[in-house]
Amino acid sequence: MRNSAIAVTGLRKTFGDKVVLDGIDLDVRAGTVFSLLGPNGAGKTTTVNVLTTLMKADGGTVRVAGHDVATEAKAVRASIGVTGQFAAVDELLTGQENLQLMVDLSPIRAADGTRIVTELLERFDLVESAQKPASTYSGGMRRKLDLAMTLVGDPRIIFLDEPTTGLDPRSRRTMWGIIRELVADGVTIFLTTQYLEEADQLADQVAVLDQGHIVAQGTPDELKRLIPGTHVRLRFATAAELDAAARVFTDSTRDDEALALRVPGDGSSDSLRALLDKLDEHSLAAEEFSVHTPDLDDVFLALTGHTTEAVAQ
Amino acid sequence: MNTQRMRTKSHALVMLRRNSKHITRNPTSVFNAVLMPIIILLMFVYMFGDAFDVGVDYIDYVTPGLLLLAVCYGLSGAAVAVNSDMTKGIINRFKVMDVSRGAVLTGHVIASLVTNLVAIAALIGVALLLGFDPSASLLDWLGVVGMVVLLGFAAGWLTVALGLAAKSPETAGMAAVPLVMLPFFSSAIVPAEMMGQGLRQFAEYQPFTPIIETMRGLLEGAPDSGDAIVAVAWCVGIALVGYVWSLSTFQKRA
Ligand SMILES: Nc1ncnc2c1ncn2[C@@H]1O[C@H](COP(=O)(O)OP(=O)(O)OP(=O)(O)O)[C@@H](O)[C@H]1O
Ligand SMILES: [Mg+2]
């Protein structure tokens, strides 16, 4: 418990008669990345809002940096930084002025402030646009400025609500790099995302939030172990071939629509060779052959019975 | 407690600086707050001035009224600014940084007040060029400034409340429109006696009329203390309502 940066037990939150969070337990060790994963409307932002003192919980206890968010909001606020889902930058101010605003509002001495602003502009590659109003920034630049503003007071616990949603793959990688640097500095990160790959890449611990409940929690690898293992997918040209193959591989599952067969296997070269030999033996030829290791998308499907996409619709 | 107070005060200053930058960088708000009253002054003096017989030079009659109009024209900008702060993510950042609601809102009120003073100085400057000839003493002028500040402060808090209560920046801009229209239905442009029956009663009893009459009296060097007391009472009342409404709305808006 001593090492917990964030400890949540039995957190409940309702809006009217709509139960958004229905008894959530979380524990985030200091210096690690915790990722809360869930589709649109799962309650990620609501969780972040409660954990960052912006909303009152209807039940349960939340301790952040050792302080109770309900009774010691000030102490909590002094130890956290928050980058919300929607960029919270001042559009009419320039990048530099935005950072200066954060300095002016925090108990930083003026001399240090100037240095901090310069350093952050450099670190986030915003020097060139520092004198331009934030309204002229691209989405990626705005996100970077937003995060830079969060870092002004050097918070030890940082909340990032969907930090890479809407970013192109390159900006996403830049953002991941920045997050990894923060972790290397010993900062605790609480990150929400809809991208399973992101959680896989960054998180030490992942919790899957679905309809107000945590439906699974663990390391990315532990979660992947929860679902059917590695398999080989064979796609055939005709239904007749699929039938024949299904008779040969008795432990397989078939997908008639795609004319495909899923054959369990561990993905090693020996098992693949054996499988190919068997195909040869029965004079079967697959149109397509691919090895699948489960990713968190599969985990999500298995745990919630729906894919992230389906819920997003 | 004391350091807390200091903190709020300096945060309010930071917010004031921020809001002032907003105002000067937004051409529409500068136009609305500073140029619009001057355009209206020119319009009334040159186009309609001869049509109204008010007993004195029309410019001497209308300038005090337009001072009040100038205060009102600055308000819609403040309502929009407050609402934008609430509807955009930045307010959450301020909350997590422990910036008090008092500081955020005071910043808006003071910025709007400063805009008012700039607009009024510009308006008086133009009016003097057009032949405005007040017979106010230094003390009367101080009275005028005091009245303007009090009105700007009161209307500022009311506008902040309107801005907080509105759903979006667009509706916030609309919410301030009645405040902009109200001077036209007061003795600002023409004396109440020259209006139709219904309008006249409205004009006589609405808050802006005593405020305008007070300023008119001061600028003519003959202030009427009866008007002044009513005017100050209205301002204090409006400020109080605006302040209380603002704080309670701010609390409700997460
Ligand atoms: N202030 C509010 N009043 C009423 N309902 C709300 C409020 N805020 C959120 N909700 C509801 O709570 C549920 C969870 O919302 P939340 O914003 O936490 O989801 P999310 O996981 O962050 O989704 P997204 O991925 O779209 O950001 C939604 O059904 C939403 O409609
Ligand atoms: Mg969200």
XYZ file of C-alpha atoms and ligand atoms in Angstrom:
599
model
C 0.000 0.000 0.000
C 2.878 2.363 0.760
C 3.817 2.370 -2.873
C 0.383 3.214 -4.198
C 0.219 6.477 -6.121
C -3.484 5.958 -6.715
C -5.748 3.688 -4.685
C -9.431 3.411 -5.528
C -11.953 1.204 -3.782
C -15.616 0.794 -4.554
C -15.830 3.950 -6.630
C -19.385 4.698 -7.722
C -20.670 7.550 -9.851
C -24.146 8.113 -11.210
C -25.644 10.842 -13.353
C -29.313 11.005 -12.461
C -30.378 7.371 -12.530
C -27.652 6.392 -14.992
C -24.946 4.391 -13.262
C -21.669 5.205 -14.956
C -19.192 3.697 -12.490
C -20.477 0.768 -10.488
C -17.902 -0.114 -7.858
C -14.436 0.309 -9.308
C -11.247 -0.865 -7.596
C -7.858 0.244 -8.874
C -4.369 0.330 -7.510
C -1.554 2.124 -9.285
C 1.974 1.685 -7.996
C 4.162 4.788 -7.932
C 6.408 5.158 -10.974
C 4.358 2.910 -13.250
C 2.010 3.444 -16.177
C -1.552 2.382 -15.593
C -3.896 2.277 -18.533
C -7.656 2.379 -18.303
C -9.047 0.900 -21.458
C -12.592 1.207 -22.670
C -14.842 2.112 -25.580
C -16.701 5.432 -25.977
C -18.974 6.104 -23.044
C -17.363 3.468 -20.813
C -16.724 6.040 -18.096
C -13.011 6.755 -18.587
C -13.333 10.531 -18.446
C -15.698 10.266 -15.500
C -13.074 8.212 -13.650
C -10.361 10.745 -14.449
C -12.622 13.584 -13.319
C -13.242 11.962 -9.958
C -9.593 11.033 -9.458
C -8.505 14.596 -10.252
C -11.000 16.271 -7.861
C -13.102 17.722 -10.687
C -16.130 15.618 -9.750
C -17.453 14.215 -6.506
C -17.889 10.461 -6.260
C -21.208 9.019 -5.109
C -19.490 6.226 -3.212
C -16.175 4.581 -2.460
C -12.821 6.030 -1.490
C -10.137 7.491 -3.711
C -6.641 8.289 -2.498
C -4.188 10.038 -4.781
C -0.613 10.620 -3.612
C -1.775 9.413 -0.214
C -4.503 12.038 0.104
C -8.240 11.553 0.036
C -9.719 13.352 -2.987
C -12.905 14.181 -1.117
C -11.406 15.698 2.020
C -7.907 16.743 0.942
C -8.544 18.054 -2.553
C -5.923 20.769 -2.196
C -3.135 18.354 -1.316
C -4.169 16.103 -4.205
C -4.174 19.016 -6.633
C -0.705 20.022 -5.527
C 0.702 16.640 -6.571
C -1.051 15.990 -9.873
C -1.064 17.224 -13.438
C -3.988 16.636 -15.771
C -4.252 16.659 -19.542
C -7.922 16.287 -20.296
C -9.543 14.627 -23.277
C -10.067 17.936 -25.030
C -7.076 20.229 -25.342
C -7.221 22.814 -22.583
C -5.049 25.476 -24.150
C -5.902 29.135 -24.435
C -6.466 29.641 -28.148
C -5.916 33.381 -28.164
C -2.602 33.192 -26.362
C 0.634 32.082 -27.982
C 2.323 28.831 -27.027
C 4.794 30.690 -24.868
C 2.079 32.763 -23.182
C 0.122 29.612 -22.423
C 3.112 28.134 -20.626
C 3.818 31.438 -18.884
C 0.208 31.483 -17.689
C 0.759 28.124 -16.012
C 3.954 29.445 -14.403
C 2.141 32.548 -13.127
C -0.598 30.431 -11.578
C 1.748 28.029 -9.837
C 3.998 28.830 -6.906
C 7.105 28.941 -9.129
C 9.582 31.805 -8.790
C 9.692 34.152 -11.781
C 13.351 33.449 -12.614
C 12.786 29.687 -12.648
C 9.612 30.227 -14.661
C 11.382 31.711 -17.658
C 13.829 28.818 -17.717
C 11.031 26.238 -17.400
C 9.075 27.778 -20.283
C 12.126 27.768 -22.554
C 12.984 24.193 -21.651
C 9.471 22.933 -22.272
C 9.235 24.699 -25.640
C 12.460 23.015 -26.669
C 11.555 19.622 -25.297
C 8.213 19.595 -27.118
C 9.665 20.971 -30.313
C 7.497 24.088 -30.177
C 10.191 26.766 -30.317
C 9.347 27.826 -33.851
C 5.660 28.318 -33.145
C 6.156 29.700 -29.639
C 5.113 33.195 -30.686
C 2.064 32.132 -32.698
C -1.419 31.947 -31.189
C -2.444 28.406 -30.229
C -5.502 28.727 -32.495
C -3.135 28.337 -35.456
C -1.647 25.080 -34.101
C -2.370 21.675 -35.614
C -4.080 19.046 -33.471
C -0.771 17.377 -32.699
C 0.925 20.632 -31.705
C -2.017 21.552 -29.511
C -1.772 18.196 -27.724
C 1.923 18.721 -27.181
C 1.358 22.224 -25.821
C -1.400 20.855 -23.610
C 0.926 18.245 -22.129
C 3.743 20.782 -21.789
C 1.372 23.000 -19.777
C 0.611 20.048 -17.525
C 4.322 19.570 -16.844
C 5.002 23.147 -15.715
C 4.744 22.418 -11.989
C 6.681 19.134 -12.357
C 3.808 16.971 -11.056
C 4.698 13.457 -9.887
C 1.363 11.924 -10.892
C -0.004 12.701 -14.325
C -3.428 11.917 -15.735
C -3.734 11.698 -19.496
C -7.231 11.259 -20.900
C -6.938 9.797 -24.402
C -3.702 11.647 -25.157
C -3.346 10.315 -28.694
C -6.913 10.186 -29.983
C -7.035 11.949 -33.320
C -3.277 11.994 -33.813
C -1.588 10.561 -36.897
C 0.725 7.574 -36.354
C 3.833 9.723 -36.295
C 2.518 12.192 -33.723
C 1.250 9.244 -31.715
C 4.755 7.801 -31.595
C 6.156 11.177 -30.549
C 3.605 11.283 -27.746
C 4.528 7.758 -26.658
C 8.183 8.805 -26.586
C 7.341 11.744 -24.322
C 5.323 9.522 -22.003
C 8.209 7.037 -21.774
C 10.595 9.869 -20.862
C 8.267 10.901 -18.055
C 8.150 7.364 -16.721
C 11.939 7.178 -16.873
C 11.899 10.256 -14.598
C 9.863 8.309 -12.071
C 6.511 9.947 -12.813
C 3.351 7.882 -12.311
C 1.053 7.931 -15.331
C -2.660 7.215 -15.375
C -3.629 6.937 -19.003
C -6.964 6.285 -20.640
C -7.183 5.066 -24.163
C -9.396 3.335 -26.671
C -6.353 1.921 -28.412
C -5.355 -1.487 -27.237
C -2.020 -1.158 -28.953
C -1.308 1.947 -26.920
C -1.979 0.179 -23.636
C 0.129 -2.723 -24.852
C 3.010 -0.391 -25.737
C 3.035 1.812 -22.660
C 1.289 0.257 -19.716
C 2.612 -1.829 -16.868
C -0.941 -2.534 -15.776
C -4.139 -2.439 -17.794
C -7.717 -2.366 -16.583
C -10.579 -2.887 -18.987
C -13.629 -0.783 -18.198
C -16.951 -1.809 -19.646
C -20.406 -0.624 -18.648
C -19.350 0.613 -15.245
C -17.291 -2.413 -14.245
C -13.649 -3.378 -14.470
C -13.972 -6.572 -16.461
C -10.290 -7.471 -16.402
C -7.095 -6.198 -14.866
C -3.456 -7.208 -15.177
C -0.315 -6.779 -17.231
C -0.866 -6.716 -21.000
C 0.638 -10.214 -21.166
C -1.597 -11.543 -18.428
C -4.623 -10.236 -20.260
C -3.522 -11.817 -23.490
C -3.234 -15.147 -21.690
C -6.910 -14.898 -20.804
C -7.987 -15.717 -24.307
C -7.427 -18.522 -26.804
C -3.776 -18.710 -27.749
C -1.814 -18.463 -30.930
C -3.381 -20.028 -34.005
C -2.841 -20.392 -37.711
C -5.479 -19.128 -40.055
C -5.930 -20.879 -43.373
C -8.122 -19.457 -46.087
C -9.311 -21.638 -48.940
C -10.598 -20.923 -52.427
C -13.686 -23.162 -52.299
C -16.113 -24.534 -49.751
C -15.210 -28.064 -50.804
C -11.580 -27.494 -49.877
C -12.626 -25.976 -46.566
C -14.730 -29.090 -45.846
C -11.842 -31.370 -46.667
C -9.435 -29.377 -44.482
C -11.878 -29.285 -41.590
C -11.973 -33.112 -41.699
C -8.176 -33.233 -41.500
C -7.722 -30.707 -38.686
C -10.268 -31.972 -36.233
C -9.397 -29.478 -33.455
C -9.918 -26.455 -35.704
C -12.752 -23.942 -35.807
C -14.197 -22.968 -39.162
C -15.493 -19.677 -40.472
C -17.722 -20.601 -43.405
C -18.284 -17.044 -44.529
C -14.584 -16.305 -44.958
C -13.844 -19.880 -46.094
C -11.261 -19.908 -43.334
C -10.079 -22.351 -40.730
C -8.411 -21.540 -37.379
C -5.948 -24.179 -36.353
C -4.505 -23.916 -32.828
C -0.727 -23.957 -32.626
C 2.085 -22.311 -30.741
C 3.549 -20.523 -33.771
C 6.913 -22.331 -33.600
C 8.613 -23.397 -36.832
C 8.205 -27.087 -35.945
C 4.465 -26.874 -35.515
C 4.164 -24.820 -38.701
C 6.199 -27.367 -40.658
C 4.011 -30.182 -39.326
C 0.912 -28.287 -40.357
C 2.199 -27.633 -43.876
C 3.237 -31.274 -44.235
C -0.247 -32.356 -43.276
C -1.765 -30.050 -45.905
C 0.569 -31.524 -48.512
C -0.242 -35.049 -47.456
C -3.939 -34.459 -48.220
C -3.176 -32.401 -51.340
C -4.787 -29.324 -49.874
C -3.627 -25.831 -50.814
C -4.585 -22.768 -48.780
C -5.073 -19.464 -50.598
C -3.707 -17.641 -47.616
C -1.766 -18.654 -44.550
C -1.239 -16.479 -41.495
C -0.106 -16.849 -37.889
C -2.115 -14.933 -35.253
C -0.949 -14.012 -31.785
C -3.791 -12.535 -29.750
C -3.674 -8.803 -29.198
C -5.632 -6.765 -26.722
C -8.382 -6.342 -29.305
C -9.058 -10.043 -29.032
C -8.980 -9.711 -25.265
C -11.547 -6.979 -25.400
C -13.802 -9.007 -27.656
C -13.504 -12.037 -25.437
C -14.131 -10.083 -22.232
C -16.972 -7.866 -23.239
C -18.591 -9.799 -26.034
C -18.289 -6.837 -28.330
C -15.425 -5.177 -30.134
C -14.278 -1.651 -29.467
C -15.564 -0.629 -32.892
C -19.018 -2.070 -32.399
C -19.550 -0.002 -29.278
C -18.183 3.097 -30.872
C -20.949 3.075 -33.461
C -5.875 32.334 5.498
C -3.848 35.430 4.727
C -1.589 33.741 2.176
C -4.732 32.256 0.667
C -6.131 35.752 0.203
C -2.835 36.940 -1.334
C -2.873 34.010 -3.700
C -6.414 34.763 -4.847
C -5.467 38.348 -5.404
C -2.447 37.573 -7.543
C -4.361 34.892 -9.433
C -7.016 37.486 -10.179
C -4.242 39.713 -11.560
C -2.939 36.909 -13.772
C -6.475 36.312 -15.007
C -6.959 40.032 -15.646
C -3.805 40.097 -17.776
C -5.030 37.065 -19.675
C -8.477 38.537 -20.305
C -7.031 41.873 -21.404
C -4.903 40.071 -23.981
C -8.033 38.288 -25.194
C -9.912 41.535 -25.613
C -7.169 43.358 -27.476
C -6.633 40.375 -29.783
C -10.256 40.023 -30.731
C -11.178 42.684 -33.304
C -14.919 42.131 -32.840
C -14.808 42.857 -29.136
C -12.711 45.995 -29.688
C -15.172 47.111 -32.357
C -18.207 46.422 -30.198
C -16.810 47.952 -27.073
C -14.951 51.015 -28.362
C -15.974 51.888 -31.906
C -19.674 51.062 -31.818
C -20.571 53.715 -29.197
C -18.651 56.309 -31.220
C -20.498 55.324 -34.400
C -23.794 55.625 -32.557
C -22.751 59.028 -31.245
C -21.984 60.233 -34.771
C -25.221 58.750 -36.052
C -27.442 60.412 -33.466
C -25.705 63.757 -33.539
C -25.536 64.095 -37.325
C -28.571 62.175 -38.541
C -31.225 62.525 -35.844
C -29.922 65.281 -33.643
C -31.971 68.044 -35.278
C -35.142 65.968 -35.078
C -35.211 65.933 -31.270
C -35.924 69.099 -29.379
C -34.452 68.516 -25.969
C -34.027 72.093 -24.856
C -30.215 72.062 -24.884
C -27.571 71.278 -27.500
C -28.334 67.690 -28.521
C -24.748 66.587 -28.070
C -24.795 67.861 -24.495
C -27.987 65.886 -23.932
C -27.011 62.633 -25.577
C -23.374 62.216 -24.497
C -24.175 61.220 -20.882
C -26.692 58.696 -22.220
C -24.188 57.245 -24.618
C -21.683 56.818 -21.803
C -24.069 54.289 -20.391
C -24.600 52.732 -23.786
C -20.829 52.390 -24.106
C -20.714 50.421 -20.864
C -23.419 48.096 -22.174
C -21.799 47.509 -25.554
C -18.708 46.144 -23.864
C -20.716 43.538 -22.029
C -21.529 40.980 -24.700
C -17.807 40.422 -25.161
C -17.456 39.638 -21.471
C -20.408 37.228 -21.511
C -18.914 35.355 -24.472
C -15.472 35.277 -22.852
C -16.792 33.868 -19.586
C -18.813 31.241 -21.375
C -15.915 30.198 -23.605
C -13.833 29.661 -20.493
C -16.502 27.399 -19.049
C -17.285 25.406 -22.177
C -13.683 24.902 -23.252
C -11.428 22.600 -21.278
C -9.314 25.362 -19.799
C -11.493 25.857 -16.738
C -10.700 22.318 -15.571
C -7.030 23.157 -15.802
C -7.602 26.196 -13.604
C -9.591 24.146 -11.112
C -6.916 21.489 -10.824
C -4.363 24.280 -10.315
C -6.442 25.575 -7.419
C -7.208 28.885 -9.080
C -10.199 30.141 -7.108
C -13.483 30.781 -8.858
C -13.306 34.258 -7.406
C -10.069 34.916 -9.287
C -11.378 33.604 -12.616
C -14.575 35.627 -12.417
C -13.027 38.762 -10.932
C -10.525 38.712 -13.796
C -13.420 38.908 -16.235
C -15.265 41.635 -14.354
C -12.204 43.862 -14.030
C -11.193 43.320 -17.658
C -14.684 44.310 -18.735
C -14.523 47.359 -16.476
C -11.193 48.442 -17.951
C -12.650 48.038 -21.443
C -15.552 50.242 -20.360
C -13.237 52.958 -19.143
C -11.244 52.917 -22.393
C -14.456 53.055 -24.429
C -15.788 55.924 -22.338
C -12.586 57.913 -22.556
C -12.649 57.505 -26.346
C -16.310 58.471 -26.497
C -15.830 61.593 -24.389
C -12.830 62.523 -26.533
C -14.858 62.343 -29.737
C -17.813 64.124 -28.143
C -15.550 67.007 -27.064
C -14.322 67.293 -30.652
C -17.938 67.484 -31.797
C -18.670 70.357 -29.475
C -19.703 68.635 -26.257
C -19.431 71.332 -23.643
C -19.866 70.002 -20.096
C -19.885 72.438 -17.230
C -18.783 69.894 -14.664
C -16.274 70.736 -11.953
C -13.404 68.432 -11.095
C -15.513 66.991 -8.301
C -18.402 66.381 -10.712
C -16.043 64.601 -13.074
C -14.919 62.381 -10.226
C -18.576 61.671 -9.628
C -19.026 60.693 -13.279
C -16.038 58.361 -13.148
C -17.332 56.879 -9.901
C -20.753 56.321 -11.412
C -19.281 54.684 -14.513
C -17.061 52.411 -12.450
C -19.942 51.417 -10.207
C -22.189 50.733 -13.183
C -19.456 48.849 -15.032
C -18.807 46.762 -11.955
C -22.480 45.955 -11.412
C -23.234 45.238 -15.057
C -19.993 43.255 -15.232
C -21.072 40.838 -12.509
C -24.513 40.491 -14.061
C -22.919 39.750 -17.424
C -20.582 37.193 -15.912
C -23.627 35.471 -14.429
C -25.372 35.535 -17.827
C -22.253 34.133 -19.460
C -22.061 31.362 -16.879
C -25.720 30.475 -17.215
C -25.664 30.261 -21.023
C -25.231 26.905 -22.745
C -22.794 28.081 -25.430
C -20.742 31.166 -26.293
C -23.320 32.044 -28.978
C -26.250 32.071 -26.571
C -24.082 33.951 -24.072
C -23.628 36.720 -26.661
C -27.391 36.806 -27.168
C -28.100 36.875 -23.434
C -26.333 40.216 -23.162
C -28.443 41.800 -25.925
C -31.237 43.007 -23.594
C -28.617 44.906 -21.628
C -27.506 46.555 -24.857
C -31.094 47.416 -25.831
C -32.166 48.736 -22.445
C -30.505 52.167 -22.824
C -32.617 52.851 -25.923
C -35.701 52.528 -23.760
C -34.415 54.965 -21.192
C -33.819 58.698 -21.242
C -30.439 58.094 -22.924
C -31.421 59.218 -26.428
C -34.546 61.283 -25.867
C -36.283 62.469 -22.678
C -38.843 60.018 -21.332
C -41.580 62.688 -21.677
C -41.207 62.492 -25.451
C -42.081 58.761 -25.539
C -45.477 57.070 -25.869
C -47.439 56.283 -22.720
C -46.347 52.652 -22.071
C -42.747 53.139 -23.078
C -42.565 56.275 -21.031
C -43.575 54.550 -17.813
C -41.075 51.810 -18.503
C -38.345 54.355 -19.213
C -39.106 56.294 -16.059
C -38.825 53.312 -13.763
C -36.047 51.253 -15.314
C -32.642 51.420 -13.605
C -30.773 53.108 -16.418
C -32.808 56.295 -16.343
C -31.741 57.445 -12.848
C -28.146 56.434 -13.670
C -28.198 58.534 -16.830
C -29.905 61.439 -15.128
C -27.246 61.344 -12.413
C -24.458 61.523 -14.980
C -26.290 64.211 -16.917
C -26.662 66.239 -13.750
C -22.998 65.821 -12.894
C -21.860 66.824 -16.390
C -24.104 69.873 -16.321
C -22.550 70.794 -13.011
C -25.902 70.419 -11.226
C -26.128 66.921 -9.762
C -29.442 65.786 -8.306
C -28.864 63.817 -5.128
C -32.273 62.108 -5.405
C -31.340 60.550 -8.754
C -27.897 59.707 -7.443
C -29.217 57.742 -4.477
C -31.589 55.728 -6.665
C -28.797 55.144 -9.198
C -26.327 53.919 -6.604
C -28.990 51.707 -5.038
C -29.739 50.101 -8.413
C -26.040 49.495 -9.085
C -25.424 47.926 -5.702
C -28.508 45.749 -6.153
C -27.507 44.634 -9.644
C -23.950 43.921 -8.523
C -25.168 41.832 -5.625
C -27.584 39.801 -7.730
C -24.926 39.275 -10.391
C -22.299 38.263 -7.849
C -24.459 35.769 -5.981
C -25.893 34.348 -9.200
C -22.380 34.017 -10.669
C -20.969 32.130 -7.730
C -23.887 29.738 -7.474
C -23.877 29.041 -11.236
C -20.132 28.573 -11.216
C -20.445 25.996 -8.488
C -23.137 24.087 -10.374
C -21.153 23.996 -13.597
C -18.682 21.180 -12.960
N -22.074 15.519 -16.784
C -22.731 14.428 -17.195
N -24.081 14.350 -17.058
C -24.752 13.255 -17.458
N -24.189 12.172 -18.028
C -22.860 12.185 -18.195
C -22.061 13.309 -17.789
N -20.775 13.041 -18.079
C -20.754 11.820 -18.636
N -22.009 11.296 -18.701
C -22.363 9.955 -19.207
O -21.532 9.027 -18.582
C -21.117 8.026 -19.480
C -19.609 7.916 -19.452
O -19.041 9.087 -19.980
P -17.486 9.321 -20.059
O -17.287 10.661 -20.653
O -16.871 9.060 -18.741
O -17.043 8.195 -21.083
P -15.627 7.957 -21.764
O -15.227 6.565 -21.442
O -14.684 9.022 -21.391
O -16.003 8.027 -23.298
P -15.161 8.630 -24.529
O -14.275 7.541 -25.003
O -16.212 8.934 -25.526
O -14.431 9.826 -24.052
C -21.678 8.409 -20.834
O -22.802 7.619 -21.080
C -22.065 9.844 -20.687
O -23.211 10.112 -21.451
Mg -13.691 10.458 -22.373
